[in-house]
C-alpha cells in the first residue's frame, strides 16, 4: 500500500444530483468511468448504472495526475510491468503537466498549446494509467483530434508514420501455410499498393522449419522486386530466436504482449525475453533506413482472458501493454481490436470506441500505433461498422491498418479490411503509402504521377512483372 | 457498360480460398464479390448459433463416451461468459468421478464455436486416431456441451488422465464454418494457462486432413509423454503443428 493511499481514498467520492457516490479505490474509479463494455461486465468491474459511470468520471476528473505515480493499480512488488512503468518514468518530461488534474489534462491535450512537438516531448513523462484515465473523459471526437496531433515515426526499410501517409500490413495468411497460396495473396495485395508497413504472415504452424521456410519465401519475393518493405512471420518469439540462430532472413521479431507480468507469462514471455529478441534482430542489421525491429500486437481483454488483470478494467490494462512495448522501440504496434470476441467487446459500438481509445492512448505514449479493424463471426458487427472505424482512424492519423484479400482471413477466421478498403481510403483522404514504398509503386508503374492507383492496364509492365513471379 | 475492371489475378483463385482477384468497381469490390461475402458471413453466424447432436455422435464412436455440460446454460450465456464455459457443471462432477481410473489420455469433444465442425470432423478424426493409440489407456470420451478448451483440464483431472486432447469447434470464418481445433495439455488440472498447451488448428476439408491431424497429434503426444510437458517449451521440429495461438476466444 503506497503511503499516499489513505489520503487519496477520501477523494474517491462525489455527489451527483441527490445521490452521493463512493468508490473503493482508484481501480474502481477507473473501471466505473469506462464506457460500457462486456469485458468489464464479465470481470464484475463495470459501473452499475449510467449515473454511476458519470459520477466516476467526475471523481476521475478531479484526481491529480501525479497521484497515478503513487497509487498503483497493480502492486510494484508483484509485477515487472508496474516496475518498468515506475522505474522508467521521466519526471522532467512530466513536469509541464505535473500540477494538472485529469480533467485539466484533457483540456490541455485538446488545446492549441499541445501541438505535435509538445506531445512528443511529453510522452516519456506519461504513464499508461494517466493516459487511460484521461481517455475515459474523452468523447470519440476527442480521441481522434488528440491522436491526429501525435506523430510517431519509425524506420526499418522505409519510413512509417509521417504526416499525410497511411501504411498497411499485407496479411496473406493461408490455412496450411501453402507457399503458392501465400504468394498469390501477396502479389494480389501489391497490386493494390498494400504492404508498406509489413508483409506479415500469421503462420498456421509455429514450427521452426516452417517459419524459416516462410521467411525465405517472403525475403526472396522482396528481393526479386526490390520492394522497400519488411517481412515478418508472426511466430512466437522463441521460434523467431531459433530461426535467427539458424540463419533465417528475419526482419522483424513479432510478439503478442499484455499489460501485466502474469498475462505475459500466459503468452510465454517476459521483459527479458523481449530484450533477447530485440538484441538478436538488431544484430542482423537488416534495416536500411532504421533499426526498429520489433512488431507487437495487443488487444483489450487479453489480460482478463488470462485471468491476469489484477481487478483492473480492460482498457487500462491494454494501455499498460503499450508501456511494455515502449522500451523496445517497435516499428509497429497493432491493436487487434475486434479479434478477441463479444465477451470483451460485445458489438460494433464497443469495438469502434476501443479502436479509437487504443490508437489515441498508444500514440500519447509515443508508440507507432496501427489497428486491425476487425470483428469475429460471433460478435454483433459487420463490414459496415468496419467502414466507420477505418474512416475514423484514417482521419485520426493511424500509422497503419491490416488488409487481407476481400476482408476475409481464411486462416484466422475473422474479418479485417480488404485491400480495396486501404486503396479507397488513400484516394478518398489523399493519403500516401510510406515514401520509399510509394516511389517503388511508381517505379513499378502501379501508381500514376499523382500517387493514385488506378486499375492496372491489362498488359502493363507491372502486371507482366508480377505475373512472372506468380506461382 | 459495366464499371467492373477485369482482374488479372482471377486466374490464381484456385491456389487459395482467399478472396484474391475479385476485381474492382472503382476502388470498391464489385457487386458479385460483395454479395458472396455477405452470404458467407450469414452462414458463419448461423454455425455459431447451431447445436451439436451429441447423442448421434456417441452412437458413431468406437469407444465409450460420457455426456457432460459446462456451467453455461445456453449459447447467449456461453458467448458472453467464457468463464462458465471453462468450468464443469456441478451435477456432472460425480458422474466423471465414478468413471475415474488410471488413464494415459482423456479426449474431450466440445462444441466450441462451431457445431458444424464437430459433426463434420470428429468422427473421421477419431476413426483415424483411436486404432493407433498403441496401448495408451484412453478414458471414456467426454462429449461437452457449451464447452471451451480449459473445460478439458477439469474433466481430465476428474477422470485421472495424465494428458488431455480437446477437440473443439473453431470460430467459423467466411470460407470455412466447420474447422476443428485440437489442444493438447500435459498433466491437465484447473488453472493451466494457454502457454502450457499445444494446438493443432484448421482441421477441415481444405486444411489439415483427418489423417494428417491424427499423425500430428500422435507425434505430439509421444513427445509430451517423453518430455513430460506441453506448451511453448515443447518446440516442434515437425511441420504442420502450431503452438498456443490463434483462436484465443475459445480458450
GROMACS .gro file of N, CA, C and O in nm, chain A residues 283-346:
model
  256
  283UNK      N    1   2.108  -0.730  -3.418
  283UNK     CA    2   2.243  -0.776  -3.454
  283UNK      C    3   2.250  -0.819  -3.601
  283UNK      O    4   2.357  -0.818  -3.661
  284UNK      N    5   2.136  -0.853  -3.659
  284UNK     CA    6   2.136  -0.894  -3.800
  284UNK      C    7   2.157  -0.775  -3.894
  284UNK      O    8   2.194  -0.794  -4.010
  285UNK      N    9   2.129  -0.655  -3.846
  285UNK     CA   10   2.150  -0.532  -3.924
  285UNK      C   11   2.087  -0.538  -4.062
  285UNK      O   12   2.152  -0.509  -4.163
  286UNK      N   13   1.962  -0.577  -4.067
  286UNK     CA   14   1.895  -0.592  -4.196
  286UNK      C   15   1.821  -0.467  -4.240
  286UNK      O   16   1.778  -0.456  -4.355
  287UNK      N   17   1.801  -0.371  -4.151
  287UNK     CA   18   1.730  -0.249  -4.188
  287UNK      C   19   1.816  -0.161  -4.277
  287UNK      O   20   1.939  -0.166  -4.268
  288UNK      N   21   1.753  -0.082  -4.364
  288UNK     CA   22   1.832   0.006  -4.449
  288UNK      C   23   1.821   0.152  -4.407
  288UNK      O   24   1.917   0.228  -4.418
  289UNK      N   25   1.704   0.195  -4.356
  289UNK     CA   26   1.690   0.335  -4.314
  289UNK      C   27   1.672   0.348  -4.163
  289UNK      O   28   1.666   0.459  -4.111
  290UNK      N   29   1.661   0.235  -4.091
  290UNK     CA   30   1.646   0.241  -3.946
  290UNK      C   31   1.659   0.104  -3.885
  290UNK      O   32   1.671   0.004  -3.957
  291UNK      N   33   1.658   0.098  -3.752
  291UNK     CA   34   1.675  -0.031  -3.685
  291UNK      C   35   1.564  -0.059  -3.584
  291UNK      O   36   1.587  -0.115  -3.478
  292UNK      N   37   1.441  -0.017  -3.617
  292UNK     CA   38   1.325  -0.054  -3.536
  292UNK      C   39   1.281  -0.193  -3.580
  292UNK      O   40   1.229  -0.210  -3.690
  293UNK      N   41   1.304  -0.293  -3.495
  293UNK     CA   42   1.290  -0.432  -3.540
  293UNK      C   43   1.180  -0.510  -3.471
  293UNK      O   44   1.164  -0.630  -3.497
  294UNK      N   45   1.103  -0.445  -3.382
  294UNK     CA   46   1.002  -0.521  -3.308
  294UNK      C   47   0.862  -0.492  -3.362
  294UNK      O   48   0.830  -0.379  -3.399
  295UNK      N   49   0.781  -0.595  -3.363
  295UNK     CA   50   0.641  -0.583  -3.403
  295UNK      C   51   0.558  -0.647  -3.291
  295UNK      O   52   0.568  -0.766  -3.266
  296UNK      N   53   0.477  -0.563  -3.224
  296UNK     CA   54   0.395  -0.612  -3.113
  296UNK      C   55   0.247  -0.607  -3.149
  296UNK      O   56   0.202  -0.515  -3.218
  297UNK      N   57   0.174  -0.705  -3.098
  297UNK     CA   58   0.028  -0.699  -3.108
  297UNK      C   59  -0.034  -0.706  -2.969
  297UNK      O   60   0.019  -0.772  -2.878
  298UNK      N   61  -0.145  -0.636  -2.956
  298UNK     CA   62  -0.215  -0.625  -2.828
  298UNK      C   63  -0.366  -0.632  -2.855
  298UNK      O   64  -0.408  -0.638  -2.970
  299UNK      N   65  -0.443  -0.626  -2.749
  299UNK     CA   66  -0.588  -0.617  -2.766
  299UNK      C   67  -0.657  -0.615  -2.631
  299UNK      O   68  -0.618  -0.691  -2.540
  300UNK      N   69  -0.753  -0.527  -2.616
  300UNK     CA   70  -0.827  -0.520  -2.491
  300UNK      C   71  -0.886  -0.657  -2.457
  300UNK      O   72  -0.942  -0.724  -2.544
  301UNK      N   73  -0.873  -0.696  -2.332
  301UNK     CA   74  -0.930  -0.823  -2.288
  301UNK      C   75  -0.828  -0.934  -2.272
  301UNK      O   76  -0.858  -1.037  -2.211
  302UNK      N   77  -0.707  -0.916  -2.324
  302UNK     CA   78  -0.610  -1.027  -2.319
  302UNK      C   79  -0.568  -1.056  -2.175
  302UNK      O   80  -0.546  -1.171  -2.139
  303UNK      N   81  -0.555  -0.953  -2.093
  303UNK     CA   82  -0.515  -0.977  -1.953
  303UNK      C   83  -0.627  -1.050  -1.878
  303UNK      O   84  -0.602  -1.148  -1.807
  304UNK      N   85  -0.749  -1.005  -1.899
  304UNK     CA   86  -0.862  -1.071  -1.833
  304UNK      C   87  -0.875  -1.216  -1.880
  304UNK      O   88  -0.901  -1.306  -1.801
  305UNK      N   89  -0.854  -1.240  -2.010
  305UNK     CA   90  -0.870  -1.376  -2.061
  305UNK      C   91  -0.765  -1.469  -2.003
  305UNK      O   92  -0.783  -1.590  -1.999
  306UNK      N   93  -0.653  -1.413  -1.956
  306UNK     CA   94  -0.551  -1.494  -1.888
  306UNK      C   95  -0.570  -1.488  -1.736
  306UNK      O   96  -0.484  -1.535  -1.662
  307UNK      N   97  -0.679  -1.430  -1.693
  307UNK     CA   98  -0.706  -1.409  -1.551
  307UNK      C   99  -0.588  -1.340  -1.482
  307UNK      O  100  -0.545  -1.378  -1.374
  308UNK      N  101  -0.535  -1.239  -1.548
  308UNK     CA  102  -0.415  -1.173  -1.500
  308UNK      C  103  -0.434  -1.021  -1.505
  308UNK      O  104  -0.343  -0.946  -1.537
  309UNK      N  105  -0.556  -0.976  -1.471
  309UNK     CA  106  -0.589  -0.834  -1.486
  309UNK      C  107  -0.586  -0.760  -1.353
  309UNK      O  108  -0.602  -0.638  -1.350
  310UNK      N  109  -0.565  -0.831  -1.242
  310UNK     CA  110  -0.550  -0.767  -1.110
  310UNK      C  111  -0.668  -0.679  -1.073
  310UNK      O  112  -0.651  -0.576  -1.007
  311UNK      N  113  -0.787  -0.713  -1.123
  311UNK     CA  114  -0.904  -0.633  -1.089
  311UNK      C  115  -0.907  -0.497  -1.156
  311UNK      O  116  -0.981  -0.407  -1.114
  312UNK      N  117  -0.828  -0.482  -1.263
  312UNK     CA  118  -0.821  -0.355  -1.334
  312UNK      C  119  -0.901  -0.366  -1.464
  312UNK      O  120  -0.902  -0.472  -1.528
  313UNK      N  121  -0.969  -0.258  -1.504
  313UNK     CA  122  -1.052  -0.261  -1.625
  313UNK      C  123  -0.966  -0.290  -1.749
  313UNK      O  124  -0.847  -0.265  -1.750
  314UNK      N  125  -1.031  -0.341  -1.853
  314UNK     CA  126  -0.954  -0.393  -1.967
  314UNK      C  127  -0.886  -0.283  -2.048
  314UNK      O  128  -0.781  -0.305  -2.108
  315UNK      N  129  -0.944  -0.164  -2.049
  315UNK     CA  130  -0.880  -0.058  -2.128
  315UNK      C  131  -0.752  -0.009  -2.060
  315UNK      O  132  -0.650   0.014  -2.125
  316UNK      N  133  -0.754   0.004  -1.928
  316UNK     CA  134  -0.632   0.043  -1.856
  316UNK      C  135  -0.524  -0.064  -1.873
  316UNK      O  136  -0.407  -0.032  -1.895
  317UNK      N  137  -0.564  -0.192  -1.866
  317UNK     CA  138  -0.467  -0.300  -1.886
  317UNK      C  139  -0.408  -0.295  -2.027
  317UNK      O  140  -0.290  -0.323  -2.047
  318UNK      N  141  -0.490  -0.260  -2.124
  318UNK     CA  142  -0.441  -0.250  -2.262
  318UNK      C  143  -0.335  -0.141  -2.274
  318UNK      O  144  -0.231  -0.160  -2.338
  319UNK      N  145  -0.359  -0.026  -2.211
  319UNK     CA  146  -0.260   0.082  -2.222
  319UNK      C  147  -0.130   0.043  -2.152
  319UNK      O  148  -0.021   0.081  -2.194
  320UNK      N  149  -0.143  -0.038  -2.047
  320UNK     CA  150  -0.021  -0.089  -1.983
  320UNK      C  151   0.060  -0.179  -2.078
  320UNK      O  152   0.182  -0.185  -2.069
  321UNK      N  153  -0.009  -0.246  -2.170
  321UNK     CA  154   0.065  -0.326  -2.269
  321UNK      C  155   0.153  -0.236  -2.357
  321UNK      O  156   0.261  -0.275  -2.399
  322UNK      N  157   0.105  -0.112  -2.383
  322UNK     CA  158   0.187  -0.021  -2.463
  322UNK      C  159   0.313   0.020  -2.387
  322UNK      O  160   0.418   0.044  -2.446
  323UNK      N  161   0.299   0.026  -2.254
  323UNK     CA  162   0.418   0.055  -2.173
  323UNK      C  163   0.519  -0.059  -2.181
  323UNK      O  164   0.640  -0.038  -2.173
  324UNK      N  165   0.469  -0.181  -2.200
  324UNK     CA  166   0.558  -0.295  -2.221
  324UNK      C  167   0.634  -0.279  -2.353
  324UNK      O  168   0.754  -0.304  -2.363
  325UNK      N  169   0.563  -0.230  -2.454
  325UNK     CA  170   0.623  -0.215  -2.587
  325UNK      C  171   0.727  -0.103  -2.592
  325UNK      O  172   0.827  -0.112  -2.663
  326UNK      N  173   0.704   0.001  -2.513
  326UNK     CA  174   0.777   0.128  -2.528
  326UNK      C  175   0.930   0.115  -2.524
  326UNK      O  176   0.997   0.173  -2.610
  327UNK      N  177   0.989   0.042  -2.430
  327UNK     CA  178   1.136   0.041  -2.426
  327UNK      C  179   1.201  -0.034  -2.542
  327UNK      O  180   1.323  -0.026  -2.556
  328UNK      N  181   1.122  -0.101  -2.625
  328UNK     CA  182   1.182  -0.182  -2.730
  328UNK      C  183   1.176  -0.116  -2.868
  328UNK      O  184   1.201  -0.181  -2.970
  329UNK      N  185   1.146   0.014  -2.872
  329UNK     CA  186   1.143   0.090  -2.997
  329UNK      C  187   1.079   0.013  -3.112
  329UNK      O  188   1.142  -0.010  -3.216
  330UNK      N  189   0.954  -0.028  -3.097
  330UNK     CA  190   0.893  -0.109  -3.202
  330UNK      C  191   0.874  -0.032  -3.333
  330UNK      O  192   0.852   0.089  -3.330
  331UNK      N  193   0.883  -0.105  -3.442
  331UNK     CA  194   0.848  -0.048  -3.572
  331UNK      C  195   0.696  -0.037  -3.583
  331UNK      O  196   0.645   0.059  -3.640
  332UNK      N  197   0.628  -0.137  -3.527
  332UNK     CA  198   0.483  -0.148  -3.539
  332UNK      C  199   0.421  -0.195  -3.408
  332UNK      O  200   0.472  -0.289  -3.347
  333UNK      N  201   0.314  -0.129  -3.366
  333UNK     CA  202   0.231  -0.183  -3.259
  333UNK      C  203   0.088  -0.187  -3.314
  333UNK      O  204   0.036  -0.088  -3.363
  334UNK      N  205   0.030  -0.305  -3.308
  334UNK     CA  206  -0.100  -0.324  -3.369
  334UNK      C  207  -0.200  -0.373  -3.264
  334UNK      O  208  -0.180  -0.477  -3.203
  335UNK      N  209  -0.307  -0.296  -3.244
  335UNK     CA  210  -0.414  -0.345  -3.158
  335UNK      C  211  -0.514  -0.420  -3.245
  335UNK      O  212  -0.571  -0.365  -3.339
  336UNK      N  213  -0.532  -0.548  -3.214
  336UNK     CA  214  -0.619  -0.634  -3.293
  336UNK      C  215  -0.759  -0.623  -3.233
  336UNK      O  216  -0.808  -0.713  -3.168
  337UNK      N  217  -0.822  -0.509  -3.258
  337UNK     CA  218  -0.926  -0.461  -3.167
  337UNK      C  219  -1.048  -0.550  -3.158
  337UNK      O  220  -1.100  -0.574  -3.050
  338UNK      N  221  -1.095  -0.604  -3.270
  338UNK     CA  222  -1.220  -0.681  -3.263
  338UNK      C  223  -1.199  -0.830  -3.264
  338UNK      O  224  -1.295  -0.906  -3.275
  339UNK      N  225  -1.074  -0.874  -3.253
  339UNK     CA  226  -1.043  -1.017  -3.271
  339UNK      C  227  -1.087  -1.101  -3.152
  339UNK      O  228  -1.122  -1.217  -3.166
  340UNK      N  229  -1.084  -1.043  -3.034
  340UNK     CA  230  -1.097  -1.124  -2.913
  340UNK      C  231  -1.238  -1.175  -2.887
  340UNK      O  232  -1.257  -1.276  -2.823
  341UNK      N  233  -1.336  -1.104  -2.941
  341UNK     CA  234  -1.471  -1.160  -2.932
  341UNK      C  235  -1.566  -1.083  -2.843
  341UNK      O  236  -1.527  -0.993  -2.769
  342UNK      N  237  -1.695  -1.122  -2.849
  342UNK     CA  238  -1.802  -1.044  -2.788
  342UNK      C  239  -1.801  -1.045  -2.635
  342UNK      O  240  -1.864  -0.961  -2.574
  343UNK      N  241  -1.728  -1.139  -2.575
  343UNK     CA  242  -1.723  -1.139  -2.428
  343UNK      C  243  -1.640  -1.023  -2.376
  343UNK      O  244  -1.646  -0.990  -2.257
  344UNK      N  245  -1.562  -0.959  -2.464
  344UNK     CA  246  -1.481  -0.844  -2.422
  344UNK      C  247  -1.530  -0.714  -2.488
  344UNK      O  248  -1.534  -0.610  -2.425
  345UNK      N  249  -1.562  -0.723  -2.616
  345UNK     CA  250  -1.620  -0.608  -2.687
  345UNK      C  251  -1.741  -0.664  -2.761
  345UNK      O  252  -1.728  -0.734  -2.861
  346UNK      N  253  -1.859  -0.632  -2.709
  346UNK     CA  254  -1.977  -0.705  -2.750
  346UNK      C  255  -2.021  -0.677  -2.893
  346UNK      O  256  -2.057  -0.766  -2.968
   0.00000   0.00000   0.00000
